[in-house]
mmCIF file with all atom_site columns, C-alpha atoms in Angstrom:
data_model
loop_
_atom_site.group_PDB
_atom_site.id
_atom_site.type_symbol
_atom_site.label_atom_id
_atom_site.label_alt_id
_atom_site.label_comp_id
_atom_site.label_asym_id
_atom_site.label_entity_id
_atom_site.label_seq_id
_atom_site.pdbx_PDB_ins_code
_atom_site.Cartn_x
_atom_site.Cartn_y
_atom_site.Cartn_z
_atom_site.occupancy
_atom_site.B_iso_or_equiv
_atom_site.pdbx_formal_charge
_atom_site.auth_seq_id
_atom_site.auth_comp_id
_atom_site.auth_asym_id
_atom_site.auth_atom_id
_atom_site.pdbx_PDB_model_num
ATOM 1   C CA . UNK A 1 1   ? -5.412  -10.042 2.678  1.00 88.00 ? 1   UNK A CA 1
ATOM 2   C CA . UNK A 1 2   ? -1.392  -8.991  2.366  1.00 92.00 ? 2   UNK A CA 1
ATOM 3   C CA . UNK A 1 3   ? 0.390   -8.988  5.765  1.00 92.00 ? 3   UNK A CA 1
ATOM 4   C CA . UNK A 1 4   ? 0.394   -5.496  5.246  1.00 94.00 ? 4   UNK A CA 1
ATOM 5   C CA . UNK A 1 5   ? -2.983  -4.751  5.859  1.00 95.00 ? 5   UNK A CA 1
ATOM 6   C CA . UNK A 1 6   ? -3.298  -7.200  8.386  1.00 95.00 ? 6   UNK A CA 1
ATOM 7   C CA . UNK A 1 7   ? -1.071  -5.081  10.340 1.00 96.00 ? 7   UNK A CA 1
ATOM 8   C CA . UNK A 1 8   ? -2.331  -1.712  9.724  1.00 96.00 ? 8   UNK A CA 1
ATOM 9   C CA . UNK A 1 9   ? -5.749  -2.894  10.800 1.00 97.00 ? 9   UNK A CA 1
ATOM 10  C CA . UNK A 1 10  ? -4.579  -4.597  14.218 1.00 97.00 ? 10  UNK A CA 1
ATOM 11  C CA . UNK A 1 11  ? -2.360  -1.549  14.900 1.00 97.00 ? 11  UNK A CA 1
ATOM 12  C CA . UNK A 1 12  ? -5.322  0.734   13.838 1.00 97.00 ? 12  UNK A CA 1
ATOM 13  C CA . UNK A 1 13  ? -7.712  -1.534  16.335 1.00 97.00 ? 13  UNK A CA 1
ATOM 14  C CA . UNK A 1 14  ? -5.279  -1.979  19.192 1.00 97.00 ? 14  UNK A CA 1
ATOM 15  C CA . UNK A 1 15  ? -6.501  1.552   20.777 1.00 97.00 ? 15  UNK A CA 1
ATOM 16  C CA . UNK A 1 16  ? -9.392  1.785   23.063 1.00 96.00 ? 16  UNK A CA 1
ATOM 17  C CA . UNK A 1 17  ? -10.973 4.463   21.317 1.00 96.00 ? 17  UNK A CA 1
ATOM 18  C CA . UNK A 1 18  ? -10.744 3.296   17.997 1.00 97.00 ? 18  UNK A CA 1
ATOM 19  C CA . UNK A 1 19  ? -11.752 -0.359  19.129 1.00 97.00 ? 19  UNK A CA 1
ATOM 20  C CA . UNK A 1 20  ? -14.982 1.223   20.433 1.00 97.00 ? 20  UNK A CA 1
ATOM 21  C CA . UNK A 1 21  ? -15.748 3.845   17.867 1.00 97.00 ? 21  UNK A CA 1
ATOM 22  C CA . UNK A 1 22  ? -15.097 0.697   15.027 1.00 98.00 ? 22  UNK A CA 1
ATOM 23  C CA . UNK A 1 23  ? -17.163 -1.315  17.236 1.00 97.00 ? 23  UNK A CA 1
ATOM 24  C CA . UNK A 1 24  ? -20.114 1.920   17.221 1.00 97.00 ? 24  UNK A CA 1
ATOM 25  C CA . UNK A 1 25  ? -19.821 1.655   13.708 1.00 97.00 ? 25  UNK A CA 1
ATOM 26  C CA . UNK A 1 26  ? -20.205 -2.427  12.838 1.00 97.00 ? 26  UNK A CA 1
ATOM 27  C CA . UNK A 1 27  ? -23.014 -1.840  15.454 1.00 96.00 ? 27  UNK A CA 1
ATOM 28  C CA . UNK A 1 28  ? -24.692 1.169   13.687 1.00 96.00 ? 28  UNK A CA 1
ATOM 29  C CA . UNK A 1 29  ? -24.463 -1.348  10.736 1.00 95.00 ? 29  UNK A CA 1
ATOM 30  C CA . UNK A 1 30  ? -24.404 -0.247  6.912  1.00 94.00 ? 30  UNK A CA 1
ATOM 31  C CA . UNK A 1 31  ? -26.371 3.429   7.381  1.00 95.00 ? 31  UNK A CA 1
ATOM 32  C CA . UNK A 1 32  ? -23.676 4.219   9.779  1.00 97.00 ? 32  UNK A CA 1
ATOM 33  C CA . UNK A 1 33  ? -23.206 7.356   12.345 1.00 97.00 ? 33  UNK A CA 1
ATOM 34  C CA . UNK A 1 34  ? -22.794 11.073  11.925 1.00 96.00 ? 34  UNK A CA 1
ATOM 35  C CA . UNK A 1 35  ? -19.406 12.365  13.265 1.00 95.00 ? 35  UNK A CA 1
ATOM 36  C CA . UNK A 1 36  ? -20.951 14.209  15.439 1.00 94.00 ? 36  UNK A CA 1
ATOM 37  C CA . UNK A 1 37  ? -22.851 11.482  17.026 1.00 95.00 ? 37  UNK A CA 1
ATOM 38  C CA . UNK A 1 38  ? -20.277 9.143   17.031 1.00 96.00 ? 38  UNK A CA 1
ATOM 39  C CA . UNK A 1 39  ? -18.500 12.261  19.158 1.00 96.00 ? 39  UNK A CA 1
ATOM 40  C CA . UNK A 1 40  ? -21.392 12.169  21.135 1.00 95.00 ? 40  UNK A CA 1
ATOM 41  C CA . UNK A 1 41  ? -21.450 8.646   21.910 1.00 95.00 ? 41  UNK A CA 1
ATOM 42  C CA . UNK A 1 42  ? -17.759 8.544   22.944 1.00 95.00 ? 42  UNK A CA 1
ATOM 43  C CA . UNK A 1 43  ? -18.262 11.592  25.146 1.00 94.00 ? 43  UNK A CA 1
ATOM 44  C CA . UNK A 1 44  ? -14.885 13.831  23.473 1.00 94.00 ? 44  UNK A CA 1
ATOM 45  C CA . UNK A 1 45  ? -14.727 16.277  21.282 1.00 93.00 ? 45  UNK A CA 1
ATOM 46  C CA . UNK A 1 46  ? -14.719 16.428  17.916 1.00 87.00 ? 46  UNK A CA 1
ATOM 47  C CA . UNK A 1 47  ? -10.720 17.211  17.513 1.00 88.00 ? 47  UNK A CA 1
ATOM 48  C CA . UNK A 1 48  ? -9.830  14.350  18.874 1.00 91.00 ? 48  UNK A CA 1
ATOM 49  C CA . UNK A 1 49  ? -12.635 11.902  17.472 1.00 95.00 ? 49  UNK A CA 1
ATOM 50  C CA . UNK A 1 50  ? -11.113 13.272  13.966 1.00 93.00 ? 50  UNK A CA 1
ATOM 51  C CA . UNK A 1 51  ? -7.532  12.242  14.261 1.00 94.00 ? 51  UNK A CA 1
ATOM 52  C CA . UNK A 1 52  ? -8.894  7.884   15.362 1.00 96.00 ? 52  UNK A CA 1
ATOM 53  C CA . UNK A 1 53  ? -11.027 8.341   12.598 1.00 96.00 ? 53  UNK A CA 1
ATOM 54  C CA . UNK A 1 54  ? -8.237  9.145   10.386 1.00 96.00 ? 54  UNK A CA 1
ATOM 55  C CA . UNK A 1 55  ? -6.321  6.179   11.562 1.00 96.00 ? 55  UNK A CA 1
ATOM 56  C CA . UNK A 1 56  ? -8.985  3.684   10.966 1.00 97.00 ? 56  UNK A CA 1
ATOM 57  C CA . UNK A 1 57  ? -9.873  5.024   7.564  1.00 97.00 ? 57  UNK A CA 1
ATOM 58  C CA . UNK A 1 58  ? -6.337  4.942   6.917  1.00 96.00 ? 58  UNK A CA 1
ATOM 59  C CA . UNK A 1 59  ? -6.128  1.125   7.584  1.00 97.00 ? 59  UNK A CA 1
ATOM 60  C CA . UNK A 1 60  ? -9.503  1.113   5.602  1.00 97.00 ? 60  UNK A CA 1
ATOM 61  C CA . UNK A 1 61  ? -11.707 -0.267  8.366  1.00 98.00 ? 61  UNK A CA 1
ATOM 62  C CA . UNK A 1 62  ? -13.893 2.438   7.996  1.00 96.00 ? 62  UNK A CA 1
ATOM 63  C CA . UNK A 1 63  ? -15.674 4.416   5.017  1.00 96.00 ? 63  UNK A CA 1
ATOM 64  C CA . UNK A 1 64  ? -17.702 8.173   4.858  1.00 96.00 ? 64  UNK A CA 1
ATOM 65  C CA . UNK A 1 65  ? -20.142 9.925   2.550  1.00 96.00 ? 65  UNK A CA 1
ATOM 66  C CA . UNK A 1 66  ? -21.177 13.242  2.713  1.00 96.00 ? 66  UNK A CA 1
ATOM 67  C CA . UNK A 1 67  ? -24.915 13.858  3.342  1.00 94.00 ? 67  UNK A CA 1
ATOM 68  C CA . UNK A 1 68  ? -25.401 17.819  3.441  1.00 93.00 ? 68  UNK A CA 1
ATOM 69  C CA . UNK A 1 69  ? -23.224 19.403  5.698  1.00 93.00 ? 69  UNK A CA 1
ATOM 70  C CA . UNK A 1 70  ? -22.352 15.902  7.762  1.00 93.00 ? 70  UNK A CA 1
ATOM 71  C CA . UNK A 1 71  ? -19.613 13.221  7.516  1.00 95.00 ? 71  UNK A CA 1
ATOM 72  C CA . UNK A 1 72  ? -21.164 9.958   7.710  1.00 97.00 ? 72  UNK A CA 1
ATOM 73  C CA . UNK A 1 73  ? -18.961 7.105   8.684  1.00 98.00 ? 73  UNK A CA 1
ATOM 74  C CA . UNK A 1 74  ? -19.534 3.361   8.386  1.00 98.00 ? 74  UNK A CA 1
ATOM 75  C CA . UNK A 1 75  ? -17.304 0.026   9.088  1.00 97.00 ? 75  UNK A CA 1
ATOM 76  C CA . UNK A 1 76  ? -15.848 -1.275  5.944  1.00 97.00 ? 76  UNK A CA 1
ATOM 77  C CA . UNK A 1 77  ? -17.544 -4.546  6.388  1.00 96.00 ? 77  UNK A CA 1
ATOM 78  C CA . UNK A 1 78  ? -15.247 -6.197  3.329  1.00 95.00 ? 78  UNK A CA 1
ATOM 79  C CA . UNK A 1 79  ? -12.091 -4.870  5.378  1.00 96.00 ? 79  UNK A CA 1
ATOM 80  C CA . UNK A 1 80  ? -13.100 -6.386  8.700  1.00 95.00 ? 80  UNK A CA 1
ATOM 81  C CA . UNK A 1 81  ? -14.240 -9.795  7.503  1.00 94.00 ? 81  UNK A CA 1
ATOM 82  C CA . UNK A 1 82  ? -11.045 -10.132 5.313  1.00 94.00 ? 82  UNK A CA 1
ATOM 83  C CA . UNK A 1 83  ? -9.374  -9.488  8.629  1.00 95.00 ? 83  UNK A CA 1
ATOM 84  C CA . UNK A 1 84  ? -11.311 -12.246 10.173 1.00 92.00 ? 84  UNK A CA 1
ATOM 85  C CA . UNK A 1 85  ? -10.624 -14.926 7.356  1.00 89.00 ? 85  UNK A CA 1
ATOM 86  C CA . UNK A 1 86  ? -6.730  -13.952 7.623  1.00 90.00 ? 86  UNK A CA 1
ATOM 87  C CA . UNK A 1 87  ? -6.593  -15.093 11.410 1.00 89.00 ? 87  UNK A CA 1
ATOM 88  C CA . UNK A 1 88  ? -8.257  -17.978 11.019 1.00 85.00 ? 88  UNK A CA 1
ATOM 89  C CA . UNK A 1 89  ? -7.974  -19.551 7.728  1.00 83.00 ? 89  UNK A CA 1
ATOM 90  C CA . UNK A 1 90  ? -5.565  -21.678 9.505  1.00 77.00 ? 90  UNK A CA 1
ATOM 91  C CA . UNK A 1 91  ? -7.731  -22.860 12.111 1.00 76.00 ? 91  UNK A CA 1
ATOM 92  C CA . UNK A 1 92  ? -7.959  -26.075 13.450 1.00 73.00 ? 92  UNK A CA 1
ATOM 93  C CA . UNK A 1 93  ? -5.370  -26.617 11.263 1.00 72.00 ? 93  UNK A CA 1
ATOM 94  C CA . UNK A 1 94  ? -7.184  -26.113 7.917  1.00 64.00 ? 94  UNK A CA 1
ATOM 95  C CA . UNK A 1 95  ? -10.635 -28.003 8.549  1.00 66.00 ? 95  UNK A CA 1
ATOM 96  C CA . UNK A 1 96  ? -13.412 -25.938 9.568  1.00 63.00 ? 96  UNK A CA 1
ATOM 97  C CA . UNK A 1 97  ? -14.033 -26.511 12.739 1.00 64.00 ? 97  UNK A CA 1
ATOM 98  C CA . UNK A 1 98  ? -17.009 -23.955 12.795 1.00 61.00 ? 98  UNK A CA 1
ATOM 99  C CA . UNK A 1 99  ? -20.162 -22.740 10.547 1.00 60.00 ? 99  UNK A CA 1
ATOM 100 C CA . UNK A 1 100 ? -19.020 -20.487 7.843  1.00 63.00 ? 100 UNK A CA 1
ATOM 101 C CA . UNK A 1 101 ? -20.256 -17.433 9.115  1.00 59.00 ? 101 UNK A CA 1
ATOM 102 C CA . UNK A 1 102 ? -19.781 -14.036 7.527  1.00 62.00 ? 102 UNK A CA 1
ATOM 103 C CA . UNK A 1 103 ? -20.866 -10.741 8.205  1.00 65.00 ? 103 UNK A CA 1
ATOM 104 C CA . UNK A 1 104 ? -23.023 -9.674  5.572  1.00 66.00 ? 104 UNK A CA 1
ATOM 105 C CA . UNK A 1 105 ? -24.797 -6.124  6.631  1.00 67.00 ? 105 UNK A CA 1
ATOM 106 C CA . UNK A 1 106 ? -28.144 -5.535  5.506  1.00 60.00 ? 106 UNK A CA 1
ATOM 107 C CA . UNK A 1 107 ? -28.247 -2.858  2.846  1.00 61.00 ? 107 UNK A CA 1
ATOM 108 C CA . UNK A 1 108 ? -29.734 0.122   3.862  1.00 56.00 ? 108 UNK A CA 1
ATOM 109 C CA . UNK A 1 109 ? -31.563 2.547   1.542  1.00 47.00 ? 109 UNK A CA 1
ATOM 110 C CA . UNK A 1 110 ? -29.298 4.853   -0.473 1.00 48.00 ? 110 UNK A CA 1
ATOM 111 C CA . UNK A 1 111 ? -26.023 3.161   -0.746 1.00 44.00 ? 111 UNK A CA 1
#
């Protein structure tokens, strides 16, 4: 992952309501949540859900589909564990230290 991307996606994350709606999201897993719900969830309105989901689509930490007159949004699973491998490739300096462990999301039906 280029530096570039590494910041865009800290600087997306480093706001409370983007942390918890990407959070929502990795939770909700591979189906995803409506906009709506997500809204919902995160008791604000839809005008302001809009412009954090903007920002972390924009660092590509989240994806959508259209599915008849909703916005479905799911975590970009690739984005977030390419995120994870750039902060610690390095750790304990080079020899895993830990279980390789990556988050793989069960495919759901449709996508």
């Amino acid at each position: 992952m280029e530096t570039n991307n590494v910041l865009s996606a800290l600087a997306a994350l480093a706001h409370s309501v983007r942390l918890t709606v990407f959070r929502l999201l990795v939770q909700a897993g591979p189906e995803g949540l409506p906009a709506g719900r997500i809204a919902e969830l995160m008791d604000m309105p839809a005008s302001s859900l809009s412009f954090h989901l903007k920002e972390l689509h924009r660092a590509d930490l989240l994806t959508s589909r259209q599915e008849g007159r909703s916005i479905i949004y799911m975590a970009h699973f690739e984005t977030m564990n390419a995120l994870l491998g750039y902060l610690t490739e390095n750790c304990c300096g080079g020899v895993s230290c830990t279980p390789e462990f990556i988050c793989k999301p069960v495919s759901g039906s449709g996508s």
